Short mmCIF file of C-alpha atoms and ligand atoms in Angstrom, two decimals:
data_model
loop_
_atom_site.label_atom_id
_atom_site.label_comp_id
_atom_site.label_asym_id
_atom_site.label_seq_id
_atom_site.Cartn_x
_atom_site.Cartn_y
_atom_site.Cartn_z
CA MET A 1385 -0.20 -0.40 0.07
CA THR A 1386 2.80 2.48 1.09
CA ARG A 1387 4.81 1.80 -2.20
CA VAL A 1388 1.62 2.18 -4.21
CA VAL A 1389 1.29 6.13 -2.31
CA TYR A 1390 4.76 6.35 -3.18
CA LEU A 1391 5.16 5.18 -6.78
CA SER A 1392 1.87 7.89 -7.30
CA ALA A 1393 3.61 10.21 -5.67
CA ILE A 1394 6.42 9.89 -7.69
CA PHE A 1395 4.46 9.79 -10.34
CA LEU A 1396 2.00 13.62 -9.69
CA GLY A 1397 5.13 14.91 -8.74
CA SER A 1398 6.09 14.07 -12.16
CA LEU A 1399 2.98 15.18 -13.82
CA ALA A 1400 3.76 18.41 -11.80
CA TYR A 1401 6.87 18.87 -12.87
CA PHE A 1402 6.36 18.36 -16.38
CA HIS A 1403 3.40 20.90 -15.78
CA VAL A 1404 5.92 23.51 -15.03
CA GLU A 1405 8.45 22.83 -17.51
CA GLY A 1406 7.18 21.90 -20.67
CA SER A 1407 4.32 23.67 -22.74
CA TYR A 1408 1.76 22.54 -25.90
CA LYS A 1409 1.52 24.86 -28.31
CA PHE A 1410 -0.19 24.09 -32.00
CA ASN A 1411 2.38 24.54 -34.59
CA SER A 1412 0.44 23.52 -38.48
CA LEU A 1413 -3.12 23.24 -39.17
CA ALA A 1414 -4.54 22.58 -42.49
CA CYS A 1415 -7.77 21.27 -44.27
CA GLU A 1416 -8.89 21.05 -47.34
CA VAL A 1417 -12.55 19.36 -48.94
CA VAL A 1418 -11.83 17.02 -51.27
CA SER A 1419 -15.37 16.64 -52.09
CA PRO A 1420 -16.52 19.92 -52.44
CA GLN A 1421 -20.27 19.14 -53.16
CA LEU A 1422 -20.07 17.83 -49.24
CA GLY A 1423 -19.62 21.01 -47.71
CA TRP A 1424 -17.22 23.94 -47.06
CA ILE A 1425 -14.63 24.92 -44.68
CA LYS A 1426 -15.35 28.45 -43.73
CA GLU A 1427 -12.44 28.48 -41.06
CA CYS A 1428 -9.40 26.67 -40.39
CA ALA A 1429 -6.77 28.61 -38.02
CA ILE A 1430 -4.76 28.64 -35.38
CA LYS A 1431 -5.00 31.75 -32.93
CA ALA A 1432 -2.87 33.24 -30.56
CA ILE A 1433 -4.11 33.80 -27.08
CA ASP A 1434 -0.24 35.29 -25.57
CA ARG A 1435 2.58 34.43 -26.22
CA LYS A 1436 3.06 31.11 -24.69
CA ARG A 1437 -0.40 29.67 -26.21
CA ASN A 1438 -2.88 29.38 -28.92
CA MET A 1439 -6.04 27.97 -30.42
CA LEU A 1440 -7.46 26.29 -32.87
CA ASN A 1441 -10.67 27.53 -34.58
CA ILE A 1442 -12.09 25.06 -37.14
CA VAL A 1443 -15.90 25.22 -39.06
CA ALA A 1444 -17.32 23.52 -41.66
CA TYR A 1445 -20.46 24.51 -43.34
CA LEU A 1446 -22.64 21.09 -44.69
CA ASN A 1447 -24.01 21.15 -47.86
CA ARG A 1448 -25.72 17.90 -47.46
CA THR A 1449 -27.19 15.76 -45.32
CA ILE A 1450 -25.03 13.22 -43.18
CA THR A 1451 -26.93 9.94 -41.65
CA GLU A 1452 -26.53 6.42 -40.62
CA VAL A 1453 -26.90 4.63 -43.38
CA THR A 1454 -29.01 1.35 -42.34
CA SER A 1455 -28.71 -1.72 -44.75
CA ASP A 1456 -32.25 -1.01 -46.01
CA GLN A 1457 -30.94 2.59 -47.04
CA LYS A 1458 -28.29 0.55 -49.06
CA ARG A 1459 -30.70 -1.26 -50.90
CA HIS A 1460 -32.91 1.64 -51.46
CA HIS A 1461 -29.97 3.32 -52.82
CA LYS A 1462 -28.81 0.64 -55.61
CA LEU A 1463 -32.47 1.33 -56.94
CA HIS A 1464 -32.70 5.27 -56.72
CA ILE A 1465 -28.83 5.88 -58.47
CA VAL A 1466 -28.88 9.66 -56.49
CA CYS A 1467 -26.99 9.11 -53.17
CA LEU A 1468 -28.54 11.54 -50.94
CA PHE A 1469 -27.22 10.07 -47.25
CA PHE A 1470 -24.26 9.62 -46.19
CA GLN A 1471 -22.08 7.95 -43.58
CA PHE A 1472 -18.86 8.71 -41.98
CA GLN A 1473 -16.02 7.61 -41.23
CA VAL A 1474 -12.68 9.22 -40.13
CA HIS A 1475 -9.39 7.39 -40.37
CA PHE A 1476 -7.24 9.01 -37.98
CA ARG A 1477 -3.21 8.77 -37.08
CA LEU A 1478 -0.97 9.80 -34.31
CA VAL A 1479 2.23 10.86 -35.81
CA LYS A 1480 5.45 11.77 -34.81
CA ARG A 1481 7.92 14.27 -36.38
CA GLU A 1482 11.40 12.85 -36.07
CA SER A 1483 15.03 12.55 -38.67
CA GLY A 1484 12.32 15.60 -40.56
CA GLY A 1485 9.41 13.56 -41.39
CA TRP A 1486 6.59 12.05 -39.77
CA HIS A 1487 6.20 8.61 -38.44
CA PRO A 1488 3.41 6.41 -37.15
CA PHE A 1489 3.17 6.67 -33.58
CA LEU A 1490 0.87 4.44 -31.62
CA TYR A 1491 -2.83 4.87 -33.09
CA ASP A 1492 -3.87 4.73 -36.80
CA MET A 1493 -7.18 3.60 -36.88
CA LYS A 1494 -10.98 3.75 -38.78
CA VAL A 1495 -14.09 5.44 -36.64
CA ASP A 1496 -17.46 5.40 -37.97
CA ALA A 1497 -18.31 8.68 -36.44
CA CYS A 1498 -21.98 7.88 -36.60
CA MET A 1499 -21.52 5.18 -34.81
CA PHE A 1500 -19.01 6.64 -32.34
CA PHE A 1501 -21.55 9.05 -30.81
CA ARG A 1502 -23.97 6.08 -29.83
CA ASN A 1503 -21.75 5.14 -27.69
CA ARG A 1504 -18.46 6.32 -27.17
CA ARG A 1505 -16.78 4.64 -24.14
CA LYS A 1506 -16.49 1.27 -27.13
CA LEU A 1507 -14.12 3.10 -28.29
CA PHE A 1508 -10.79 3.98 -25.90
CA ILE A 1509 -8.49 5.83 -27.80
CA PRO A 1510 -11.00 7.91 -29.46
CA ASN A 1511 -12.93 9.02 -27.03
CA LEU A 1512 -10.56 10.37 -24.73
CA ILE A 1513 -8.85 12.70 -27.76
CA TYR A 1514 -12.66 13.68 -28.02
CA THR A 1515 -12.87 14.47 -23.90
CA THR A 1516 -10.54 16.97 -24.69
CA LEU A 1517 -12.82 18.28 -27.51
CA LYS A 1518 -16.12 18.32 -26.08
CA GLN A 1519 -16.24 21.46 -24.87
CA PHE A 1520 -15.54 23.54 -27.80
CA THR A 1521 -17.27 21.86 -30.23
CA ASN A 1522 -20.68 21.14 -31.11
CA VAL A 1523 -20.12 17.85 -32.96
CA ASN A 1524 -21.53 16.18 -30.20
CA HIS A 1525 -24.53 14.07 -31.21
CA SER A 1526 -24.73 10.82 -33.51
CA CYS A 1527 -26.06 10.84 -36.48
CA PRO A 1528 -28.10 12.53 -38.95
CA TYR A 1529 -26.32 16.34 -39.14
CA LEU A 1530 -28.26 17.93 -41.53
CA ALA A 1531 -27.43 20.14 -44.58
CA GLY A 1532 -27.16 23.60 -43.47
CA THR A 1533 -25.76 23.07 -40.48
CA GLU A 1534 -22.05 24.46 -39.24
CA LEU A 1535 -19.80 22.44 -37.87
CA SER A 1536 -17.67 24.29 -35.09
CA LEU A 1537 -14.30 23.44 -33.23
CA MET A 1538 -13.82 27.37 -31.40
CA HIS A 1539 -11.27 27.90 -28.96
CA TRP A 1540 -9.74 24.86 -28.67
CA SER A 1541 -6.73 24.42 -26.01
CA PRO A 1542 -5.42 21.59 -24.85
CA ASN A 1543 -5.45 21.68 -21.07
CA GLU A 1544 -1.67 20.78 -20.30
CA ALA A 1545 -2.79 18.71 -17.45
CA MET A 1546 -4.95 16.35 -18.67
CA VAL A 1547 -3.12 16.15 -21.87
CA LEU A 1548 0.06 14.55 -20.33
CA GLU A 1549 -1.97 12.60 -17.61
CA LYS A 1550 -3.15 10.74 -20.40
CA PHE A 1551 -0.05 11.12 -23.03
CA PRO A 1552 2.72 11.75 -21.23
CA VAL A 1553 5.77 11.74 -23.85
CA GLU A 1554 8.71 12.83 -24.50
CA PHE A 1555 9.08 16.63 -25.77
CA GLY A 1556 9.12 16.49 -29.69
CA GLN A 1557 6.22 17.37 -32.44
CA TYR A 1558 3.42 15.44 -32.87
CA GLY A 1559 0.60 15.61 -35.29
CA LEU A 1560 -2.89 14.56 -35.92
CA GLN A 1561 -3.63 13.56 -39.59
CA THR A 1562 -7.27 12.92 -40.06
CA THR A 1563 -9.14 11.87 -43.54
CA TRP A 1564 -13.00 12.04 -43.30
CA TYR A 1565 -15.08 9.46 -45.72
CA THR A 1566 -18.09 9.55 -46.96
CA GLY A 1567 -18.57 5.66 -47.70
CA LYS A 1568 -15.59 4.81 -49.62
CA VAL A 1569 -15.29 8.92 -50.92
CA ARG A 1570 -12.83 10.76 -49.70
CA ALA A 1571 -14.17 14.28 -48.06
CA LEU A 1572 -12.46 15.90 -46.37
CA GLU A 1573 -8.78 16.09 -44.87
CA ILE A 1574 -7.97 18.09 -41.48
CA ASN A 1575 -3.86 17.62 -40.12
CA GLY A 1576 -2.58 19.67 -37.58
CA SER A 1577 0.23 19.49 -34.97
CA VAL A 1578 1.55 20.69 -31.77
CA LEU A 1579 4.48 21.46 -30.08
CA TYR A 1580 5.50 20.15 -26.73
CA TYR A 1581 8.75 22.00 -25.79
CA LYS A 1582 11.03 22.68 -23.19
C1 NAG B 1397 -2.48 15.66 -44.05
O1 NAG B 1397 -1.40 14.67 -44.31
C2 NAG B 1397 -1.44 13.49 -44.66
C3 NAG B 1397 -0.03 12.66 -45.11
O2 NAG B 1397 1.39 13.04 -44.22
C4 NAG B 1397 -0.94 14.19 -46.40
O3 NAG B 1397 -1.19 13.16 -47.41
C5 NAG B 1397 -2.09 15.52 -47.02
O4 NAG B 1397 -2.20 15.48 -48.01
C6 NAG B 1397 -2.17 15.91 -46.22
N1 NAG B 1397 -3.49 16.84 -46.14
C7 NAG B 1397 -3.25 18.04 -45.33
C8 NAG B 1397 -4.42 18.54 -45.90
O5 NAG B 1397 -2.27 18.82 -45.36
C1 NAG B 1398 -22.34 24.70 -50.02
O1 NAG B 1398 -24.20 25.92 -49.50
C2 NAG B 1398 -23.23 26.90 -49.72
C3 NAG B 1398 -24.30 28.07 -48.19
O2 NAG B 1398 -26.09 27.89 -49.09
C4 NAG B 1398 -23.06 27.64 -50.98
O3 NAG B 1398 -22.67 28.97 -50.77
C5 NAG B 1398 -21.90 26.85 -51.87
O4 NAG B 1398 -22.01 27.51 -52.78
C6 NAG B 1398 -22.88 25.69 -51.73
N1 NAG B 1398 -21.83 24.57 -52.22
C7 NAG B 1398 -21.99 23.69 -52.88
C8 NAG B 1398 -20.90 23.24 -53.96
O5 NAG B 1398 -22.99 23.45 -53.51
C1 NAG B 1399 -24.13 19.73 -27.85
O1 NAG B 1399 -23.95 20.72 -28.51
C2 NAG B 1399 -24.57 22.38 -28.74
C3 NAG B 1399 -24.21 23.33 -28.99
O2 NAG B 1399 -22.90 23.47 -27.92
C4 NAG B 1399 -25.23 22.46 -27.24
O3 NAG B 1399 -26.62 23.33 -27.05
C5 NAG B 1399 -26.17 20.34 -26.56
O4 NAG B 1399 -26.74 21.18 -24.94
C6 NAG B 1399 -25.12 19.72 -26.67
N1 NAG B 1399 -25.28 18.21 -26.20
C7 NAG B 1399 -24.76 17.76 -25.45
C8 NAG B 1399 -25.91 16.70 -25.23
O5 NAG B 1399 -24.17 17.26 -24.97
#
């Protein structure tokens, strides 16, 4: 028991140490709409809070309704050539910058966004990432997302203590690369990176 307490103290102590020593800062963000019929990006920007901290604003506008595709609707599609319903899948990869290039780092997975919101706890890592976004976004429910909706992530700045607790990583540059698919079609790419520095 005392050993557990002792180890926890070291762990918490090192977090406190890191909290004082290191800082996170966004250092790149890129958004690209690959299928313009689906929607457009209104804003995709890094904004300064002060000299040390910054935040992300991403606002997208949907021109088409996104809904969960049931097998019934899939059959329906084959009959009616015009496709009005979309399903969203997000392929996300964590990467780390090393020797001049981005290299895979821990996670590379594809998630059905509509399904994800029906039971977030089923998907541990996506849920962990989502937990840091939750208060800053209106993308917080299951499908449908109707045409004409603005999807936004505003004033998002990672909580350093929380990030370090979940991802106790070394100093360096880390990226999150995401590709959004509707069915099999690439619709959107959003890549961002953070610098974790002393
Ligand atoms: C995101 O990163 C991937 C992998 O490096 C790259 O292929 C893609 O072009 C990038 N997209 C944008 C919008 O920067
Ligand atoms: C998407 O909707 C916006 C706002 O209604 C409109 O300005 C834009 O032309 C539409 N884009 C496409 C490709 O239909
Ligand atoms: C989802 O976000 C909207 C807009 O920020 C908010 O009004 C609503 O309460 C949120 N819903 C849930 C379930 O968090």
